[in-house]
Amino acid sequence: MDEDRAQISIEVGVLLNQVHSVATERLNAALQPMSLTSRHAAVMFLIRDGVETQRDLVRRLNTDKTGMVRMIDDLDRLGYVSRTPSTSDRRVTILKLTGDGEHALREAQQHTRQVADDVFRSVGSPELIELRSILSGVMGRETPPGQADHGQSE
């Protein structure tokens, strides 16, 4: 990697971090009246999409166990997540969104869309598609054609 490419890579990383910070701040503000944060919403999206255990949530979100326990406790206290002991392993609890949780997630998704639309207002659809493809490649996975992301799917 030549020096110019290395410098550009660093600048892109810094910009990605800044965009993430701005989007997170705006989404947290939008979700605050619901007593949720962007992290709560991310956990709820993953549970909706089939992630069933705290261990898997920790791995998917690259976070610590203690923080995840607090997150699930919050969602349980709000009535958005249920915990059921696994029939195959008594040490494991299966997580599922409740009816209230599904409703709250739909509302959170509307806020996610609004924030994403605002943050990426100056970027055209073709460029967003290309950016998604590029970032998916950086993360080592392909985005299947037509795959909806959390801010766009129902």
PDB file of C-alpha atoms in Angstrom:
ATOM      1  CA  MET A   1       0.000   0.000   0.000  1.00  0.00           C
ATOM      2  CA  ASP A   2       1.575   3.266  -1.040  1.00  0.00           C
ATOM      3  CA  GLU A   3       1.575   6.277   1.272  1.00  0.00           C
ATOM      4  CA  ASP A   4      -1.280   8.092  -0.519  1.00  0.00           C
ATOM      5  CA  ARG A   5      -3.510   5.012  -0.352  1.00  0.00           C
ATOM      6  CA  ALA A   6      -2.643   4.514   3.314  1.00  0.00           C
ATOM      7  CA  GLN A   7      -3.485   8.159   4.098  1.00  0.00           C
ATOM      8  CA  ILE A   8      -6.779   7.938   2.198  1.00  0.00           C
ATOM      9  CA  SER A   9      -7.643   4.725   4.069  1.00  0.00           C
ATOM     10  CA  ILE A  10      -7.046   6.476   7.383  1.00  0.00           C
ATOM     11  CA  GLU A  11      -9.170   9.441   6.325  1.00  0.00           C
ATOM     12  CA  VAL A  12     -11.994   7.117   5.214  1.00  0.00           C
ATOM     13  CA  GLY A  13     -11.842   5.366   8.585  1.00  0.00           C
ATOM     14  CA  VAL A  14     -12.052   8.680  10.427  1.00  0.00           C
ATOM     15  CA  LEU A  15     -14.985   9.793   8.260  1.00  0.00           C
ATOM     16  CA  LEU A  16     -16.803   6.485   8.845  1.00  0.00           C
ATOM     17  CA  ASN A  17     -16.354   6.962  12.579  1.00  0.00           C
ATOM     18  CA  GLN A  18     -17.688  10.527  12.384  1.00  0.00           C
ATOM     19  CA  VAL A  19     -20.733   9.463  10.343  1.00  0.00           C
ATOM     20  CA  HIS A  20     -21.400   6.655  12.826  1.00  0.00           C
ATOM     21  CA  SER A  21     -21.148   9.077  15.760  1.00  0.00           C
ATOM     22  CA  VAL A  22     -23.521  11.602  14.194  1.00  0.00           C
ATOM     23  CA  ALA A  23     -26.045   8.939  13.182  1.00  0.00           C
ATOM     24  CA  THR A  24     -25.908   7.281  16.605  1.00  0.00           C
ATOM     25  CA  GLU A  25     -26.365  10.590  18.403  1.00  0.00           C
ATOM     26  CA  ARG A  26     -29.371  11.497  16.251  1.00  0.00           C
ATOM     27  CA  LEU A  27     -30.937   8.051  16.554  1.00  0.00           C
ATOM     28  CA  ASN A  28     -30.441   8.003  20.326  1.00  0.00           C
ATOM     29  CA  ALA A  29     -32.195  11.378  20.543  1.00  0.00           C
ATOM     30  CA  ALA A  30     -35.085  10.102  18.395  1.00  0.00           C
ATOM     31  CA  LEU A  31     -35.435   6.900  20.448  1.00  0.00           C
ATOM     32  CA  GLN A  32     -35.095   8.582  23.857  1.00  0.00           C
ATOM     33  CA  PRO A  33     -38.870   9.156  24.294  1.00  0.00           C
ATOM     34  CA  MET A  34     -39.289   5.377  23.885  1.00  0.00           C
ATOM     35  CA  SER A  35     -36.673   4.748  26.633  1.00  0.00           C
ATOM     36  CA  LEU A  36     -34.478   3.073  23.989  1.00  0.00           C
ATOM     37  CA  THR A  37     -31.025   3.653  22.537  1.00  0.00           C
ATOM     38  CA  SER A  38     -29.576   2.670  19.185  1.00  0.00           C
ATOM     39  CA  ARG A  39     -27.969  -0.344  20.933  1.00  0.00           C
ATOM     40  CA  HIS A  40     -31.375  -1.487  22.206  1.00  0.00           C
ATOM     41  CA  ALA A  41     -32.755  -1.182  18.682  1.00  0.00           C
ATOM     42  CA  ALA A  42     -29.820  -3.147  17.233  1.00  0.00           C
ATOM     43  CA  VAL A  43     -30.445  -5.950  19.742  1.00  0.00           C
ATOM     44  CA  MET A  44     -34.159  -5.956  18.908  1.00  0.00           C
ATOM     45  CA  PHE A  45     -33.448  -6.102  15.152  1.00  0.00           C
ATOM     46  CA  LEU A  46     -31.135  -9.075  15.665  1.00  0.00           C
ATOM     47  CA  ILE A  47     -33.660 -10.900  17.852  1.00  0.00           C
ATOM     48  CA  ARG A  48     -36.346 -10.244  15.242  1.00  0.00           C
ATOM     49  CA  ASP A  49     -34.007 -11.626  12.583  1.00  0.00           C
ATOM     50  CA  GLY A  50     -33.476 -14.877  14.468  1.00  0.00           C
ATOM     51  CA  VAL A  51     -30.642 -14.366  16.951  1.00  0.00           C
ATOM     52  CA  GLU A  52     -31.923 -16.217  20.011  1.00  0.00           C
ATOM     53  CA  THR A  53     -29.273 -16.092  22.732  1.00  0.00           C
ATOM     54  CA  GLN A  54     -27.298 -13.483  24.627  1.00  0.00           C
ATOM     55  CA  ARG A  55     -24.103 -15.306  23.683  1.00  0.00           C
ATOM     56  CA  ASP A  56     -24.911 -14.898  19.989  1.00  0.00           C
ATOM     57  CA  LEU A  57     -25.842 -11.234  20.504  1.00  0.00           C
ATOM     58  CA  VAL A  58     -22.508 -10.600  22.238  1.00  0.00           C
ATOM     59  CA  ARG A  59     -20.675 -12.189  19.311  1.00  0.00           C
ATOM     60  CA  ARG A  60     -22.690 -10.398  16.613  1.00  0.00           C
ATOM     61  CA  LEU A  61     -22.400  -6.970  18.251  1.00  0.00           C
ATOM     62  CA  ASN A  62     -18.822  -7.455  19.449  1.00  0.00           C
ATOM     63  CA  THR A  63     -19.717  -6.338  22.957  1.00  0.00           C
ATOM     64  CA  ASP A  64     -19.203  -7.606  26.483  1.00  0.00           C
ATOM     65  CA  LYS A  65     -21.450 -10.049  28.375  1.00  0.00           C
ATOM     66  CA  THR A  66     -22.176  -7.648  31.237  1.00  0.00           C
ATOM     67  CA  GLY A  67     -23.361  -4.910  28.914  1.00  0.00           C
ATOM     68  CA  MET A  68     -25.553  -7.364  27.042  1.00  0.00           C
ATOM     69  CA  VAL A  69     -27.143  -8.582  30.276  1.00  0.00           C
ATOM     70  CA  ARG A  70     -28.019  -4.955  31.114  1.00  0.00           C
ATOM     71  CA  MET A  71     -29.389  -4.443  27.604  1.00  0.00           C
ATOM     72  CA  ILE A  72     -31.628  -7.521  27.812  1.00  0.00           C
ATOM     73  CA  ASP A  73     -32.688  -6.563  31.358  1.00  0.00           C
ATOM     74  CA  ASP A  74     -33.752  -3.137  30.025  1.00  0.00           C
ATOM     75  CA  LEU A  75     -35.742  -4.684  27.181  1.00  0.00           C
ATOM     76  CA  ASP A  76     -37.308  -7.224  29.539  1.00  0.00           C
ATOM     77  CA  ARG A  77     -38.279  -4.462  32.002  1.00  0.00           C
ATOM     78  CA  LEU A  78     -39.905  -2.523  29.141  1.00  0.00           C
ATOM     79  CA  GLY A  79     -41.838  -5.659  28.195  1.00  0.00           C
ATOM     80  CA  TYR A  80     -40.190  -5.895  24.753  1.00  0.00           C
ATOM     81  CA  VAL A  81     -38.320  -9.195  25.146  1.00  0.00           C
ATOM     82  CA  SER A  82     -39.254 -12.501  26.742  1.00  0.00           C
ATOM     83  CA  ARG A  83     -36.797 -15.025  28.134  1.00  0.00           C
ATOM     84  CA  THR A  84     -37.507 -18.743  27.961  1.00  0.00           C
ATOM     85  CA  PRO A  85     -35.172 -21.478  29.195  1.00  0.00           C
ATOM     86  CA  SER A  86     -33.792 -23.595  26.362  1.00  0.00           C
ATOM     87  CA  THR A  87     -35.119 -27.145  26.233  1.00  0.00           C
ATOM     88  CA  SER A  88     -31.734 -28.434  25.059  1.00  0.00           C
ATOM     89  CA  ASP A  89     -29.401 -26.552  27.449  1.00  0.00           C
ATOM     90  CA  ARG A  90     -30.603 -25.284  30.817  1.00  0.00           C
ATOM     91  CA  ARG A  91     -27.754 -22.726  30.920  1.00  0.00           C
ATOM     92  CA  VAL A  92     -29.156 -20.986  27.827  1.00  0.00           C
ATOM     93  CA  THR A  93     -32.099 -18.617  27.674  1.00  0.00           C
ATOM     94  CA  ILE A  94     -33.973 -18.135  24.392  1.00  0.00           C
ATOM     95  CA  LEU A  95     -34.881 -14.519  23.621  1.00  0.00           C
ATOM     96  CA  LYS A  96     -37.938 -13.468  21.682  1.00  0.00           C
ATOM     97  CA  LEU A  97     -39.634 -10.158  20.986  1.00  0.00           C
ATOM     98  CA  THR A  98     -43.017  -9.765  22.631  1.00  0.00           C
ATOM     99  CA  GLY A  99     -45.990  -8.227  20.818  1.00  0.00           C
ATOM    100  CA  ASP A 100     -45.143  -4.900  22.481  1.00  0.00           C
ATOM    101  CA  GLY A 101     -41.524  -5.390  21.419  1.00  0.00           C
ATOM    102  CA  GLU A 102     -42.520  -5.930  17.791  1.00  0.00           C
ATOM    103  CA  HIS A 103     -44.641  -2.770  17.907  1.00  0.00           C
ATOM    104  CA  ALA A 104     -41.801  -0.772  19.511  1.00  0.00           C
ATOM    105  CA  LEU A 105     -39.358  -2.108  16.924  1.00  0.00           C
ATOM    106  CA  ARG A 106     -41.600  -0.929  14.078  1.00  0.00           C
ATOM    107  CA  GLU A 107     -41.646   2.534  15.663  1.00  0.00           C
ATOM    108  CA  ALA A 108     -37.870   2.442  16.189  1.00  0.00           C
ATOM    109  CA  GLN A 109     -37.485   1.417  12.549  1.00  0.00           C
ATOM    110  CA  GLN A 110     -39.358   4.548  11.460  1.00  0.00           C
ATOM    111  CA  HIS A 111     -36.919   6.650  13.476  1.00  0.00           C
ATOM    112  CA  THR A 112     -34.004   4.701  11.966  1.00  0.00           C
ATOM    113  CA  ARG A 113     -35.254   5.462   8.460  1.00  0.00           C
ATOM    114  CA  GLN A 114     -35.701   9.150   9.224  1.00  0.00           C
ATOM    115  CA  VAL A 115     -32.215   9.468  10.692  1.00  0.00           C
ATOM    116  CA  ALA A 116     -30.640   7.500   7.822  1.00  0.00           C
ATOM    117  CA  ASP A 117     -32.488   9.640   5.261  1.00  0.00           C
ATOM    118  CA  ASP A 118     -31.261  12.779   6.997  1.00  0.00           C
ATOM    119  CA  VAL A 119     -27.648  11.612   7.407  1.00  0.00           C
ATOM    120  CA  PHE A 120     -27.390  10.436   3.791  1.00  0.00           C
ATOM    121  CA  ARG A 121     -29.583  13.159   2.263  1.00  0.00           C
ATOM    122  CA  SER A 122     -26.812  14.429  -0.032  1.00  0.00           C
ATOM    123  CA  VAL A 123     -25.910  10.944  -1.313  1.00  0.00           C
ATOM    124  CA  GLY A 124     -27.795   9.545  -4.298  1.00  0.00           C
ATOM    125  CA  SER A 125     -29.262   6.037  -4.344  1.00  0.00           C
ATOM    126  CA  PRO A 126     -26.658   4.636  -6.760  1.00  0.00           C
ATOM    127  CA  GLU A 127     -23.859   5.920  -4.531  1.00  0.00           C
ATOM    128  CA  LEU A 128     -25.511   4.442  -1.418  1.00  0.00           C
ATOM    129  CA  ILE A 129     -25.798   1.077  -3.146  1.00  0.00           C
ATOM    130  CA  GLU A 130     -22.124   1.269  -4.117  1.00  0.00           C
ATOM    131  CA  LEU A 131     -21.124   2.324  -0.597  1.00  0.00           C
ATOM    132  CA  ARG A 132     -23.067  -0.607   0.883  1.00  0.00           C
ATOM    133  CA  SER A 133     -21.308  -2.947  -1.519  1.00  0.00           C
ATOM    134  CA  ILE A 134     -17.882  -1.511  -0.731  1.00  0.00           C
ATOM    135  CA  LEU A 135     -18.386  -1.648   3.031  1.00  0.00           C
ATOM    136  CA  SER A 136     -19.787  -5.183   2.826  1.00  0.00           C
ATOM    137  CA  GLY A 137     -16.650  -6.163   0.914  1.00  0.00           C
ATOM    138  CA  VAL A 138     -14.457  -4.551   3.557  1.00  0.00           C
ATOM    139  CA  MET A 139     -16.303  -6.587   6.184  1.00  0.00           C
ATOM    140  CA  GLY A 140     -15.682  -9.738   4.155  1.00  0.00           C
ATOM    141  CA  ARG A 141     -19.254 -10.486   3.177  1.00  0.00           C
ATOM    142  CA  GLU A 142     -21.342  -9.898   0.142  1.00  0.00           C
ATOM    143  CA  THR A 143     -24.690  -8.121   0.284  1.00  0.00           C
ATOM    144  CA  PRO A 144     -27.074 -10.369  -1.634  1.00  0.00           C
ATOM    145  CA  PRO A 145     -29.084  -8.552  -4.314  1.00  0.00           C
ATOM    146  CA  GLY A 146     -32.323  -7.238  -2.888  1.00  0.00           C
ATOM    147  CA  GLN A 147     -31.292  -7.787   0.733  1.00  0.00           C
ATOM    148  CA  ALA A 148     -33.006  -5.177   2.844  1.00  0.00           C
ATOM    149  CA  ASP A 149     -31.110  -3.579   5.655  1.00  0.00           C
ATOM    150  CA  HIS A 150     -32.646  -2.832   9.029  1.00  0.00           C
ATOM    151  CA  GLY A 151     -33.614   0.695   8.171  1.00  0.00           C
ATOM    152  CA  GLN A 152     -35.433  -0.374   5.030  1.00  0.00           C
ATOM    153  CA  SER A 153     -37.224  -3.645   5.755  1.00  0.00           C
ATOM    154  CA  GLU A 154     -40.512  -4.307   7.494  1.00  0.00           C
TER     155      GLU A 154
END
